[in-house]
Coordinates of C-alpha atoms in Angstrom, one line a residue:
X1 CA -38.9 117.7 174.1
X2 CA -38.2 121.4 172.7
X3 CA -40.6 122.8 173.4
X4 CA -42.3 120.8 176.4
X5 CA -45.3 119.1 175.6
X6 CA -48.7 121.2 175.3
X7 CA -51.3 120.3 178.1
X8 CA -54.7 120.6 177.5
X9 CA -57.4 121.2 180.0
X10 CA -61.0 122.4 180.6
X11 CA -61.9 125.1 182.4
X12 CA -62.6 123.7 185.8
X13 CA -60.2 120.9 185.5
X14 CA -57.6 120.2 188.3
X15 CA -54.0 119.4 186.9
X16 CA -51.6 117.0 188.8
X17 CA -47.8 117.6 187.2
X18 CA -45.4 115.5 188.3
X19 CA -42.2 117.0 187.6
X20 CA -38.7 115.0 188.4
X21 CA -35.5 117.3 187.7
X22 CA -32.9 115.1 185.6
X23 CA -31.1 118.2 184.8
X24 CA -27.8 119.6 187.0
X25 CA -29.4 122.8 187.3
X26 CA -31.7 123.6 190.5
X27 CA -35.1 124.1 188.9
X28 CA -39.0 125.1 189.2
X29 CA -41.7 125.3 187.4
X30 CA -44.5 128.2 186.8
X31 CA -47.9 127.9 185.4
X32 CA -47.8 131.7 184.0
X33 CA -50.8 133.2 184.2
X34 CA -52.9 130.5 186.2
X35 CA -54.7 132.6 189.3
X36 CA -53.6 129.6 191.8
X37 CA -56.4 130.8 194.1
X38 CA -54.8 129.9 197.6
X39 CA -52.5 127.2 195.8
X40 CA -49.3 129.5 196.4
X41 CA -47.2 126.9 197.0
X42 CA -47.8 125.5 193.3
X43 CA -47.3 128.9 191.6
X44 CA -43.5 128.1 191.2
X45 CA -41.3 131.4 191.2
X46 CA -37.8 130.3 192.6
X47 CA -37.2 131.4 196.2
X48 CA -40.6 133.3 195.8
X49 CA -43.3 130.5 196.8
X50 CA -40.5 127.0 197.0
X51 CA -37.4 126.4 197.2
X52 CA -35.9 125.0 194.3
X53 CA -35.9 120.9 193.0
X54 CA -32.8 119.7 193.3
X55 CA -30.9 117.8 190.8
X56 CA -32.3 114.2 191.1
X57 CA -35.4 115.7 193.3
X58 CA -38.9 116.0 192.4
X59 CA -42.0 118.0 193.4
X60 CA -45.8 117.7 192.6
X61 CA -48.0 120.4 191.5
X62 CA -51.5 120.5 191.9
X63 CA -53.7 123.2 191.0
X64 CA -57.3 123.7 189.5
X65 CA -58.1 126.3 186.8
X66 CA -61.0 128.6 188.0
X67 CA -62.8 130.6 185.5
X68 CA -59.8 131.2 182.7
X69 CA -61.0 130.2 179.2
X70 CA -58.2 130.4 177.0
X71 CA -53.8 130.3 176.0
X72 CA -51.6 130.3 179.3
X73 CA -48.2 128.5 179.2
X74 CA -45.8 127.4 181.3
X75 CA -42.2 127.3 182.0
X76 CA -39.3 127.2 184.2
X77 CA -38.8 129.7 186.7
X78 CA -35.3 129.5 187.8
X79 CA -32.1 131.4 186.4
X80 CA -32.6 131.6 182.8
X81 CA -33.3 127.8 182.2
X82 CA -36.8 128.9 180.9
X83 CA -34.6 129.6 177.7
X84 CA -35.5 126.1 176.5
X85 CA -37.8 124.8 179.3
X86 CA -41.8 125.9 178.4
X87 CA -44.8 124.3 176.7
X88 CA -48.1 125.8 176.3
X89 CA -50.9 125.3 178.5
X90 CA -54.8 125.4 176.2
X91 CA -57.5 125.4 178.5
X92 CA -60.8 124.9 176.7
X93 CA -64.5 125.6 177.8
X94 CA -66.2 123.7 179.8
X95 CA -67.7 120.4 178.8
X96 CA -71.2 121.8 177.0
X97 CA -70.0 125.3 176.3
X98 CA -68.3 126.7 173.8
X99 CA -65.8 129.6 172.6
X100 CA -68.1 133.0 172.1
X101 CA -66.7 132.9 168.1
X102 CA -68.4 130.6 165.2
X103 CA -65.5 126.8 166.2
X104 CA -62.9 127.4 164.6
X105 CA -62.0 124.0 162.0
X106 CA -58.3 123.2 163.1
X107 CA -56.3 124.4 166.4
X108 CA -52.3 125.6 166.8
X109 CA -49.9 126.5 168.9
X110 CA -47.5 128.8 168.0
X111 CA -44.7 129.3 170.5
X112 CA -42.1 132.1 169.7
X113 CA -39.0 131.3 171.5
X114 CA -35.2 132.6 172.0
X115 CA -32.2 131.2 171.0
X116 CA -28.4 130.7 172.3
X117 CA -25.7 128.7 171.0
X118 CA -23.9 128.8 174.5
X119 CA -25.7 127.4 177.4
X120 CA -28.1 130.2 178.5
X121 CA -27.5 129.9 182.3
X122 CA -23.1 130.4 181.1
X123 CA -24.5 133.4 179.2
X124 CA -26.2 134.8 182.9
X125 CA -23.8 133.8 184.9
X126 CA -21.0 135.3 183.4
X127 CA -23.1 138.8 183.3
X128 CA -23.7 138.5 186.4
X129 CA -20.0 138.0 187.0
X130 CA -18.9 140.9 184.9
X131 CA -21.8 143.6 185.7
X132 CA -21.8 143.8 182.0
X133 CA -25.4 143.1 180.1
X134 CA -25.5 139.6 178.4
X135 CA -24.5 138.4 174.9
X136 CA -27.6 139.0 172.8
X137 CA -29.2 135.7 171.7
X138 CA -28.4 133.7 168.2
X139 CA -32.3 133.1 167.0
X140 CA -35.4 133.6 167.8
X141 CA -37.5 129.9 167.5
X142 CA -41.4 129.3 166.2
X143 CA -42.0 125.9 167.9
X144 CA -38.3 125.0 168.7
X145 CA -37.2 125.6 164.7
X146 CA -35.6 129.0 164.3
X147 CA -36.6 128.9 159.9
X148 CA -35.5 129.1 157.0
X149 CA -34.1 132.6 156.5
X150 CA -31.0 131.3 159.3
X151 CA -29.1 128.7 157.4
X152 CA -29.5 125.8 159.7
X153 CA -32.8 125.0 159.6
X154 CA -34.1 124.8 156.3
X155 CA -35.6 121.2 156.1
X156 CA -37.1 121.6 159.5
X157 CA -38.5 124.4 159.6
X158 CA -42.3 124.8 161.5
X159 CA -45.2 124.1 158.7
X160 CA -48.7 124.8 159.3
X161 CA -51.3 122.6 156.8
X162 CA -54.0 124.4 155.8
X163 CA -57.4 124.3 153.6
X164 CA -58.4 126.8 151.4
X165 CA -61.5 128.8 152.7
X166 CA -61.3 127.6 156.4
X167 CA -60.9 129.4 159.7
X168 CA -58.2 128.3 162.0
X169 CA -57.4 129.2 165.6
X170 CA -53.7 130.7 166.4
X171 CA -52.9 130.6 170.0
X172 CA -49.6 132.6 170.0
X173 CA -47.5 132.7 172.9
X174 CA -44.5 134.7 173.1
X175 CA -42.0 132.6 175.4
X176 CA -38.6 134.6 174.5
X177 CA -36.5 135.7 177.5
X178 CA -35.5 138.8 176.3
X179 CA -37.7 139.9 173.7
X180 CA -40.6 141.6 172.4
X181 CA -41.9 140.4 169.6
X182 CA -44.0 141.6 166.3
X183 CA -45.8 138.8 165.0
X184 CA -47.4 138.7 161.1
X185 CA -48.6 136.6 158.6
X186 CA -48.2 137.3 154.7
X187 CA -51.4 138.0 153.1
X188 CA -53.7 137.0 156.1
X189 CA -55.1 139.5 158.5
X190 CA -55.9 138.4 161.9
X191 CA -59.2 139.1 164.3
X192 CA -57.9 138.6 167.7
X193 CA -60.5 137.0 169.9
X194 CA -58.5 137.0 173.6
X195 CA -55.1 137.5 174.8
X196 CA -53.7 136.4 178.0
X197 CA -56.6 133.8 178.7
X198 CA -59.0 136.2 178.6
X199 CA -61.8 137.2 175.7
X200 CA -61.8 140.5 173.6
X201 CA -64.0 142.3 171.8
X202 CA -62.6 140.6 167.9
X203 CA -60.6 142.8 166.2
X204 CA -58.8 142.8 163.0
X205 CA -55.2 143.8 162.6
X206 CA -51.8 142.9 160.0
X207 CA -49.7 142.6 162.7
X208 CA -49.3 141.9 166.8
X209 CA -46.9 143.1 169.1
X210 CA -46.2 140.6 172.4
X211 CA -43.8 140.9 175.4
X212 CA -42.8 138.1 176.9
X213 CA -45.0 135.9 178.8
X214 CA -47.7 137.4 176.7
X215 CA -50.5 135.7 174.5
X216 CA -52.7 136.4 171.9
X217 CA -55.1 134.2 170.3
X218 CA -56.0 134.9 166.9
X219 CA -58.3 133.2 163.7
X220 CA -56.8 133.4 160.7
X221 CA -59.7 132.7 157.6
X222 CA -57.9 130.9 154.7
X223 CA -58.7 133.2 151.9
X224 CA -55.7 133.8 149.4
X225 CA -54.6 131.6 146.6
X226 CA -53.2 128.4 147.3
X227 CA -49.7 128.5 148.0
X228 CA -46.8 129.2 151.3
X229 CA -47.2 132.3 153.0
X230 CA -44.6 133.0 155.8
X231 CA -45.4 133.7 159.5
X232 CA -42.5 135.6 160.8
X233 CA -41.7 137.5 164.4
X234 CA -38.9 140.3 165.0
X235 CA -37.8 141.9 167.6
X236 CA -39.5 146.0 169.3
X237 CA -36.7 147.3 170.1
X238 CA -38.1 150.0 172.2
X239 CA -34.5 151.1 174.2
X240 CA -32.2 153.4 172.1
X241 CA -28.6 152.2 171.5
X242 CA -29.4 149.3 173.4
X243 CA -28.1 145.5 171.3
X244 CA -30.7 143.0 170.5
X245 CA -31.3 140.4 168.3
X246 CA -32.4 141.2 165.0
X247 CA -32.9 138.7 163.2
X248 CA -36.4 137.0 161.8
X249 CA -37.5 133.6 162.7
X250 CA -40.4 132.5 160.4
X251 CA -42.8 129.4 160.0
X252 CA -45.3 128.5 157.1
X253 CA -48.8 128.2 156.8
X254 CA -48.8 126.1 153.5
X255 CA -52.7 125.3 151.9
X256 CA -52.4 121.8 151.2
X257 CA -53.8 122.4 147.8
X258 CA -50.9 124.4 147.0
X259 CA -49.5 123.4 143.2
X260 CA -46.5 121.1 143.2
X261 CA -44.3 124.1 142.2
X262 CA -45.1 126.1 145.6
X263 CA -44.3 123.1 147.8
X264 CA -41.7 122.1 150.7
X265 CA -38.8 121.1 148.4
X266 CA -39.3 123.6 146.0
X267 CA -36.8 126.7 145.2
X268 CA -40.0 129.3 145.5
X269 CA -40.1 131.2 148.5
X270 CA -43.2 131.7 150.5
X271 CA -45.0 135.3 150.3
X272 CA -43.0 137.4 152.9
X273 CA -45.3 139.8 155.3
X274 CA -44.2 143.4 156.0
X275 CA -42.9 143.6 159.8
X276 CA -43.2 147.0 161.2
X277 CA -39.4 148.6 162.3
X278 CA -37.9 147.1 165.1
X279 CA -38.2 150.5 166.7
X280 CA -41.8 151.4 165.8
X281 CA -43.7 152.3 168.7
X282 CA -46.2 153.5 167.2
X283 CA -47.2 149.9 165.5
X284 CA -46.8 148.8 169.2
X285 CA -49.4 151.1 170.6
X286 CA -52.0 150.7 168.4
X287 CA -51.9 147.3 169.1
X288 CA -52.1 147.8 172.6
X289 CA -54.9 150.0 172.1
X290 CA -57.1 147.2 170.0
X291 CA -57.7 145.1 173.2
X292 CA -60.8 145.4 174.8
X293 CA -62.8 143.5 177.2
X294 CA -65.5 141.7 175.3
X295 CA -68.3 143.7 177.1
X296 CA -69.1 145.9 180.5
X297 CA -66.6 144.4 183.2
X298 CA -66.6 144.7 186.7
X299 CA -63.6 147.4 187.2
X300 CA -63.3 147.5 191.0
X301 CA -64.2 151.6 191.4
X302 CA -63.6 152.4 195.1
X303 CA -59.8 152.1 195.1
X304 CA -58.5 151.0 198.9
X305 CA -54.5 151.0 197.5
X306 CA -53.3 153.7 195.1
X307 CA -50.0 153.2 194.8
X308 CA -47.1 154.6 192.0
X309 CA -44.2 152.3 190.9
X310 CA -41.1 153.6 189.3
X311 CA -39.7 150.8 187.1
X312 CA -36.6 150.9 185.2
X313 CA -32.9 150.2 185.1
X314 CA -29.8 151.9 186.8
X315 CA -26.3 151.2 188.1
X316 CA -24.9 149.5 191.3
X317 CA -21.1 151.0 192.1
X318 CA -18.6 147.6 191.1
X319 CA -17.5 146.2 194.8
X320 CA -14.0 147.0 195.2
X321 CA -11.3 145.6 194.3
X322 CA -13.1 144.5 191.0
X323 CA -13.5 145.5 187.4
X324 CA -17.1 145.9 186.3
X325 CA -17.8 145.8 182.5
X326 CA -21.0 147.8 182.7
X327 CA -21.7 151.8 182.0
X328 CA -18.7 153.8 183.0
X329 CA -17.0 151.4 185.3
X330 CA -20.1 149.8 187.4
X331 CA -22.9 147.0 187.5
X332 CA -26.4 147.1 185.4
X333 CA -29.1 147.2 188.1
X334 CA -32.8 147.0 187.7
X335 CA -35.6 148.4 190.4
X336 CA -38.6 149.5 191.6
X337 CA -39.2 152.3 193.4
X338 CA -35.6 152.0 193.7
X339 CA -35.6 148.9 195.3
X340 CA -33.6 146.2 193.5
X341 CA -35.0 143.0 194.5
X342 CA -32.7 140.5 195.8
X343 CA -34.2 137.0 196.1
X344 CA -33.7 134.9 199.7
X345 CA -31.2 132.0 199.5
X346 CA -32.6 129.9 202.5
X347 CA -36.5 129.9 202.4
X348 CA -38.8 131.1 200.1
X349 CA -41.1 134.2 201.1
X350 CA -44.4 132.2 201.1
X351 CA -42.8 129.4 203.3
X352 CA -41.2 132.4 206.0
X353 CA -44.8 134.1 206.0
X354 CA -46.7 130.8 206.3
X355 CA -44.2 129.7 209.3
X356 CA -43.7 133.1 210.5
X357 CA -40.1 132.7 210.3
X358 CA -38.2 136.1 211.0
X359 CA -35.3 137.5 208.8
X360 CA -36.6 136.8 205.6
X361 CA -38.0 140.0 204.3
X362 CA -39.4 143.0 205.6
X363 CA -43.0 144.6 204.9
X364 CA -41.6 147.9 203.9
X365 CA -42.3 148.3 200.6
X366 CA -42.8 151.9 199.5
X367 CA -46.1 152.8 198.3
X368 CA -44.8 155.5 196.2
X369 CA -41.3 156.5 194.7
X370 CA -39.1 157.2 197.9
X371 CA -38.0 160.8 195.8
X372 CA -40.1 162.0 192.8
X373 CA -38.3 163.1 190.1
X374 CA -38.9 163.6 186.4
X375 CA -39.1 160.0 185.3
X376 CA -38.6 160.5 181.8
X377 CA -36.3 163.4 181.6
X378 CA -33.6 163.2 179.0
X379 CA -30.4 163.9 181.8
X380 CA -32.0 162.2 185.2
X381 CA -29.5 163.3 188.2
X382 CA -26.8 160.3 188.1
X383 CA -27.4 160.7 191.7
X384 CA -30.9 158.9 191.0
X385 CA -29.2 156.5 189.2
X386 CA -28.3 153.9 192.1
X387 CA -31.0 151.8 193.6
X388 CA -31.0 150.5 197.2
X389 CA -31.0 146.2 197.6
X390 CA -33.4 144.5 199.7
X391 CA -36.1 141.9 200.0
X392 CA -38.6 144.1 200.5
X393 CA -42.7 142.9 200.0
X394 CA -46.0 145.2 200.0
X395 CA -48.7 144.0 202.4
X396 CA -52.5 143.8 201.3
X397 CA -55.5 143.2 203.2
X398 CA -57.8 140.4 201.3
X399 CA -60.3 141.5 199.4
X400 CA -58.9 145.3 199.2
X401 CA -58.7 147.2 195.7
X402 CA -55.7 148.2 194.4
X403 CA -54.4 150.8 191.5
X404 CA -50.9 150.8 190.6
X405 CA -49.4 153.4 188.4
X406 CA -46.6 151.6 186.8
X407 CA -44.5 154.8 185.8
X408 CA -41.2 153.9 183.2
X409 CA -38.2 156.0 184.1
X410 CA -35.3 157.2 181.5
X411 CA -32.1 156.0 184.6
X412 CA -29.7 155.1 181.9
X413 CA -32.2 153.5 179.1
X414 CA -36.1 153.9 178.3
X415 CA -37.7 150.7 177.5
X416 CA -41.0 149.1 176.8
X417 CA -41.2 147.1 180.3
X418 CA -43.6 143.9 179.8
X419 CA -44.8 143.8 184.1
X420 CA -46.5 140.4 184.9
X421 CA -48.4 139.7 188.6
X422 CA -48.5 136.1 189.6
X423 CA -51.8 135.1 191.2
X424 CA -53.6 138.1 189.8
X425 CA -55.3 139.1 186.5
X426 CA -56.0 143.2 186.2
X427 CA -57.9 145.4 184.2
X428 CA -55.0 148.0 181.9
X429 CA -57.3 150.7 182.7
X430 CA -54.8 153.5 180.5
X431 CA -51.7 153.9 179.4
X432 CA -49.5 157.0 177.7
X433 CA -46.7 158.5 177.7
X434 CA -44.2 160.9 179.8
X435 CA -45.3 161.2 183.5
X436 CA -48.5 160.3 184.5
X437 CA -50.2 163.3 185.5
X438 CA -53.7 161.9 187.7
X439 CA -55.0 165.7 187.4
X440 CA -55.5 165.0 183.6
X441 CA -54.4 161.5 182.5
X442 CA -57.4 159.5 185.1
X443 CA -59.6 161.2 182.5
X444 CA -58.7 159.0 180.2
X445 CA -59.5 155.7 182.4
X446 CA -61.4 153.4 180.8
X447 CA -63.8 152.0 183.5
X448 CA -66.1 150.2 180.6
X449 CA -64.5 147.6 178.9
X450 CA -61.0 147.5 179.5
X451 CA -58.8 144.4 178.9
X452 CA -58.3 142.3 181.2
X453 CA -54.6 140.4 181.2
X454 CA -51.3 139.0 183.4
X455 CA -48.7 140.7 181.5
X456 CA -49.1 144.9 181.1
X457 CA -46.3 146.4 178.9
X458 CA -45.2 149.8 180.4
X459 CA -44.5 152.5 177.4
X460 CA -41.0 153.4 176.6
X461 CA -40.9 156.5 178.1
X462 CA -44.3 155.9 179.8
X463 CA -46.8 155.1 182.1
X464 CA -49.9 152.1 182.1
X465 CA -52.3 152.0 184.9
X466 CA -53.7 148.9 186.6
X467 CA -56.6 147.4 189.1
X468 CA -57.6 144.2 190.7
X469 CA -58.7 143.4 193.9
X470 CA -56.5 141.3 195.9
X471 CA -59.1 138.1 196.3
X472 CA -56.4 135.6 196.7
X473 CA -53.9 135.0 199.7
X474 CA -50.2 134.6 199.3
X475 CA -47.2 135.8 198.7
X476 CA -47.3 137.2 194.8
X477 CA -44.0 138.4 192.3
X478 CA -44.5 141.1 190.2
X479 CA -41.8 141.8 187.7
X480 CA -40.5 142.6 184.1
X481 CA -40.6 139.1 182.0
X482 CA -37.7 140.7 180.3
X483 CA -35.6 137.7 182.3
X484 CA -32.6 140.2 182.0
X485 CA -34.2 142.8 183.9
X486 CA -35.4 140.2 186.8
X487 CA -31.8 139.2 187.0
X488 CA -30.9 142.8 187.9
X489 CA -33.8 143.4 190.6
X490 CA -36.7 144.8 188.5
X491 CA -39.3 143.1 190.7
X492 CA -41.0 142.9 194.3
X493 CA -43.5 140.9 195.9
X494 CA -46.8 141.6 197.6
X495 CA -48.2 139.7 200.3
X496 CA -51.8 139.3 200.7
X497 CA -53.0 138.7 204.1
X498 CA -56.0 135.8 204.4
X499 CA -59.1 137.2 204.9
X500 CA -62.0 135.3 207.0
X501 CA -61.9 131.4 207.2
X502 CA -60.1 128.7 205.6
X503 CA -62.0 129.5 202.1
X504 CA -60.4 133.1 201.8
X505 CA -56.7 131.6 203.4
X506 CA -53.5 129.9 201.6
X507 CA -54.0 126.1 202.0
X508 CA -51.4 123.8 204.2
X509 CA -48.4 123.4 202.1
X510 CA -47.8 120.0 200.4
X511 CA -45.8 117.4 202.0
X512 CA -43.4 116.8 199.1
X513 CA -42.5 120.5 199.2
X514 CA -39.1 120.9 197.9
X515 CA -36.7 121.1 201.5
X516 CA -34.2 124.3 201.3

């Protein structure tokens, strides 16, 4: 199936996938955005908490969903074969309660996705190869069918059915690899009730704006006159000079009582909506700004971590006796903090932790930029430009709170940077733009009601600010969903000691855990 089939759950539910790997690629699985409290080992992130499934192999997750209400998703977590392997994950209330907005009278998924006509993991590998940054994709997918404005999917492009004067649910999950998206719907506005699996305070808006791994779950009353109206996503492209795809993929939501002349079939276009620029930031932070915590929320205050993470790309020198097909000669590189994170090849970190096997990575992490500089200066020092590789992880105690200034830097391109945690949820507490300043910008924290999500999108040019406390043990990947920038290093890992008995430590790993 393209996409994978949607699973359903309740909150509370325990999920049991079975997943066999028929494909020649090595391959895992990630439930993106499920907290996995002390179920590391079914998180999924290649290298990170398993070794891989081998062709022909299989491995079992089991997990239970603990307090998330909600759209998550899943998909594959290895090379770029999430490309075409991801389904959505709805969990609903719990049996006897309900959502805190009047039911909703039909569900959907819709699942934007990205598009190749080459095999995706050809497309990575010869980047990797060349140092150069990969071929842009071909399409951009609502539900696996790219639309009608690309001229190979006419007849099969994604309808909605809809009655007049009803409200619908949209859970909207933006599964592109490379991509952000703006999402909107002609002639509807849209009151967006959570994002990420987690409630907000409803708010109306024309248009959304989602990184990848991001969701946003929206109702959408039926109030215009019968006929097609076109849902359509493009690309924010927040990095200057920088290729992308720009085309349009679009479904349609199509009133059932719609007259014959308005109909599948028909030559009368649906009602296009107005997208914002591909470079309009400004539709993007607005957005941004919308999302709110439904009321007073628990914002851990005394912070026990403050730490300050560069993020953003660079250049690694070509080896020599090679030609490199990047910037000037070299190799596009990603960090943080200037570490570009290189992935073990023999054991994954959770399984060297858990065993205490040496060699693996080290625990030295820096806590703050190893040179400050002026992140988003329009000449930084090309002697800034070259991170350092390792397999470097940040220790935390359990239960300790931690703030993270997630600072974007301008090393060779500014770009929005969509920053996901595994294992963790956060309160966005603030976000702006230049260099954070904590003499003036932690005025502008909000400590009331700010959102709480998986996936934080860093400014172009900017800075977004972040706190949880670090309630469940393991060994957690934080990194840009942009899968480009993950190929190039722009991630790290923190490990999070176990705190006092077996109910605060990472259970026994599973007997059918894939062998290295």
């Amino acid at each position: 199936m393209f996409p994978g089939p949607t699973l359903e759950v309740r909150n509370g539910d325990t999920l049991v996938v079975s997943v066999v790997n028929r494909a020649q690629y090595n391959v895992t699985i990630h439930w993106h955005g499920v907290r996995q409290m002390r179920t590391g080992w079914a998180d999924g992130p290649e290298f990170v908490t398993q070794c891989p499934i081998r062709p022909g192999g299989s491995y079992t997750y089991r997990f239970t969903i603990e307090g998330q209400e909600g759209t998550l998703w899943w998909h594959a977590h290895s090379s770029w074969l999430r490309a075409s392997v991801y389904g959505a994950l709805i969990i609903h209330p719990k049996k006897g309660s309900s959502y805190p907005f009047p039911k909703p009278k039909r569900e959907a998924a819709v699942m934007f996705g990205e598009w190749w006509d080459r095999n995706p993991i050809d497309v990575v590998r010869e980047a990797t190869r060349t140092g150069a940054a990969p071929n842009i994709s071909d399409a951009f997918t609502v539900n696996g069918q790219p639309g009608d404005l690309y001229n190979c999917s006419s007849k099969e492009t994604t309808t909605f059915p809809v009655d007049a004067g009803e409200t619908n649910l949209f859970r909207i999950i933006n599964a592109a690899l490379n991509n952000e998206l703006f999402v909107s719907i002609a002639g509807h506005s849209m009151t967006v009730v959570a994002a990420d699996a987690s409630y907000t305070k409803p708010f109306i808006t024309s248009v959304l704006m989602l990184g990848p791994g991001q969701t946003t779950d929206v109702l959408i009353t039926t109030n215009q006159p019968p006929g097609r109206y076109y849902v359509a996503a493009r690309a924010y492209a927040s990095a200057q000079g920088v290729p992308f795809d720009n085309t349009t993929t679009t479904a349609i939501l199509e009133y059932k009582s719609a007259p014959c002349s308005a109909k599948a079939g028909s030559n009368t276009r649906p009602v296009f909506p107005t997208l914002p620029a591909f470079n309009d930031t400004g539709a993007a932070t607005a957005f941004a700004a919308g999302l709110k915590s439904p009321s007073h929320v628990p914002v851990p205050m005394d912070v026990d971590e403050q730490l300050f993470f560069t993020v953003g790309l660079g250049l690694f020198d070509c080896p020599k006796g090679q030609t490199c097909q990047g910037p000037n000669g070299k190799r596009f590189a990603a960090s943080m903090n200037n570490v570009s994170f290189v992935l073990p090849s023999t054991l994954s970190l959770l399984q060297a932790h858990h065993h205490g096997v040496p060699g693996v990575f080290t625990t030295d992490f820096p806590a703050i930029p190893p040179v400050q500089f002026d992140y988003t200066a329009r000449n930084v020092s090309q002697s800034l430009w070259q991170p350092v590789p390792g397999t470097k992880v940040y220790k935390l105690k359990y239960g300790s709170k931690v703030q993270i200034v997630l600072q974007g830097t301008n090393i060779f391109a500014a770009e929005n940077h969509p920053i996901h945690i595994h294992g963790y949820d956060f309160y966005i507490l603030a976000s702006g733009f230049g260099n954070f300043n904590s003499a003036t910008d932690t005025e502008k924290f909000n400590l009331i009601d700010p959102p709480l999500r998986n996936t934080v999108g860093v400014p172009v040019n900017g800075w977004a600010v972040i706190r949880f406390v670090a309630d469940n043990p393991g060994v957690w990947l934080m990194h840009c969903h942009l899968d480009v920038h993950i190929t190039w290093g722009l991630a790290m890992a923190f490990l999070v000691e176990n705190g006092v008995g077996e109910l605060q430590a990472v259970q026994t790993p599973p007997v059918d855990l894939p062998a290295c």
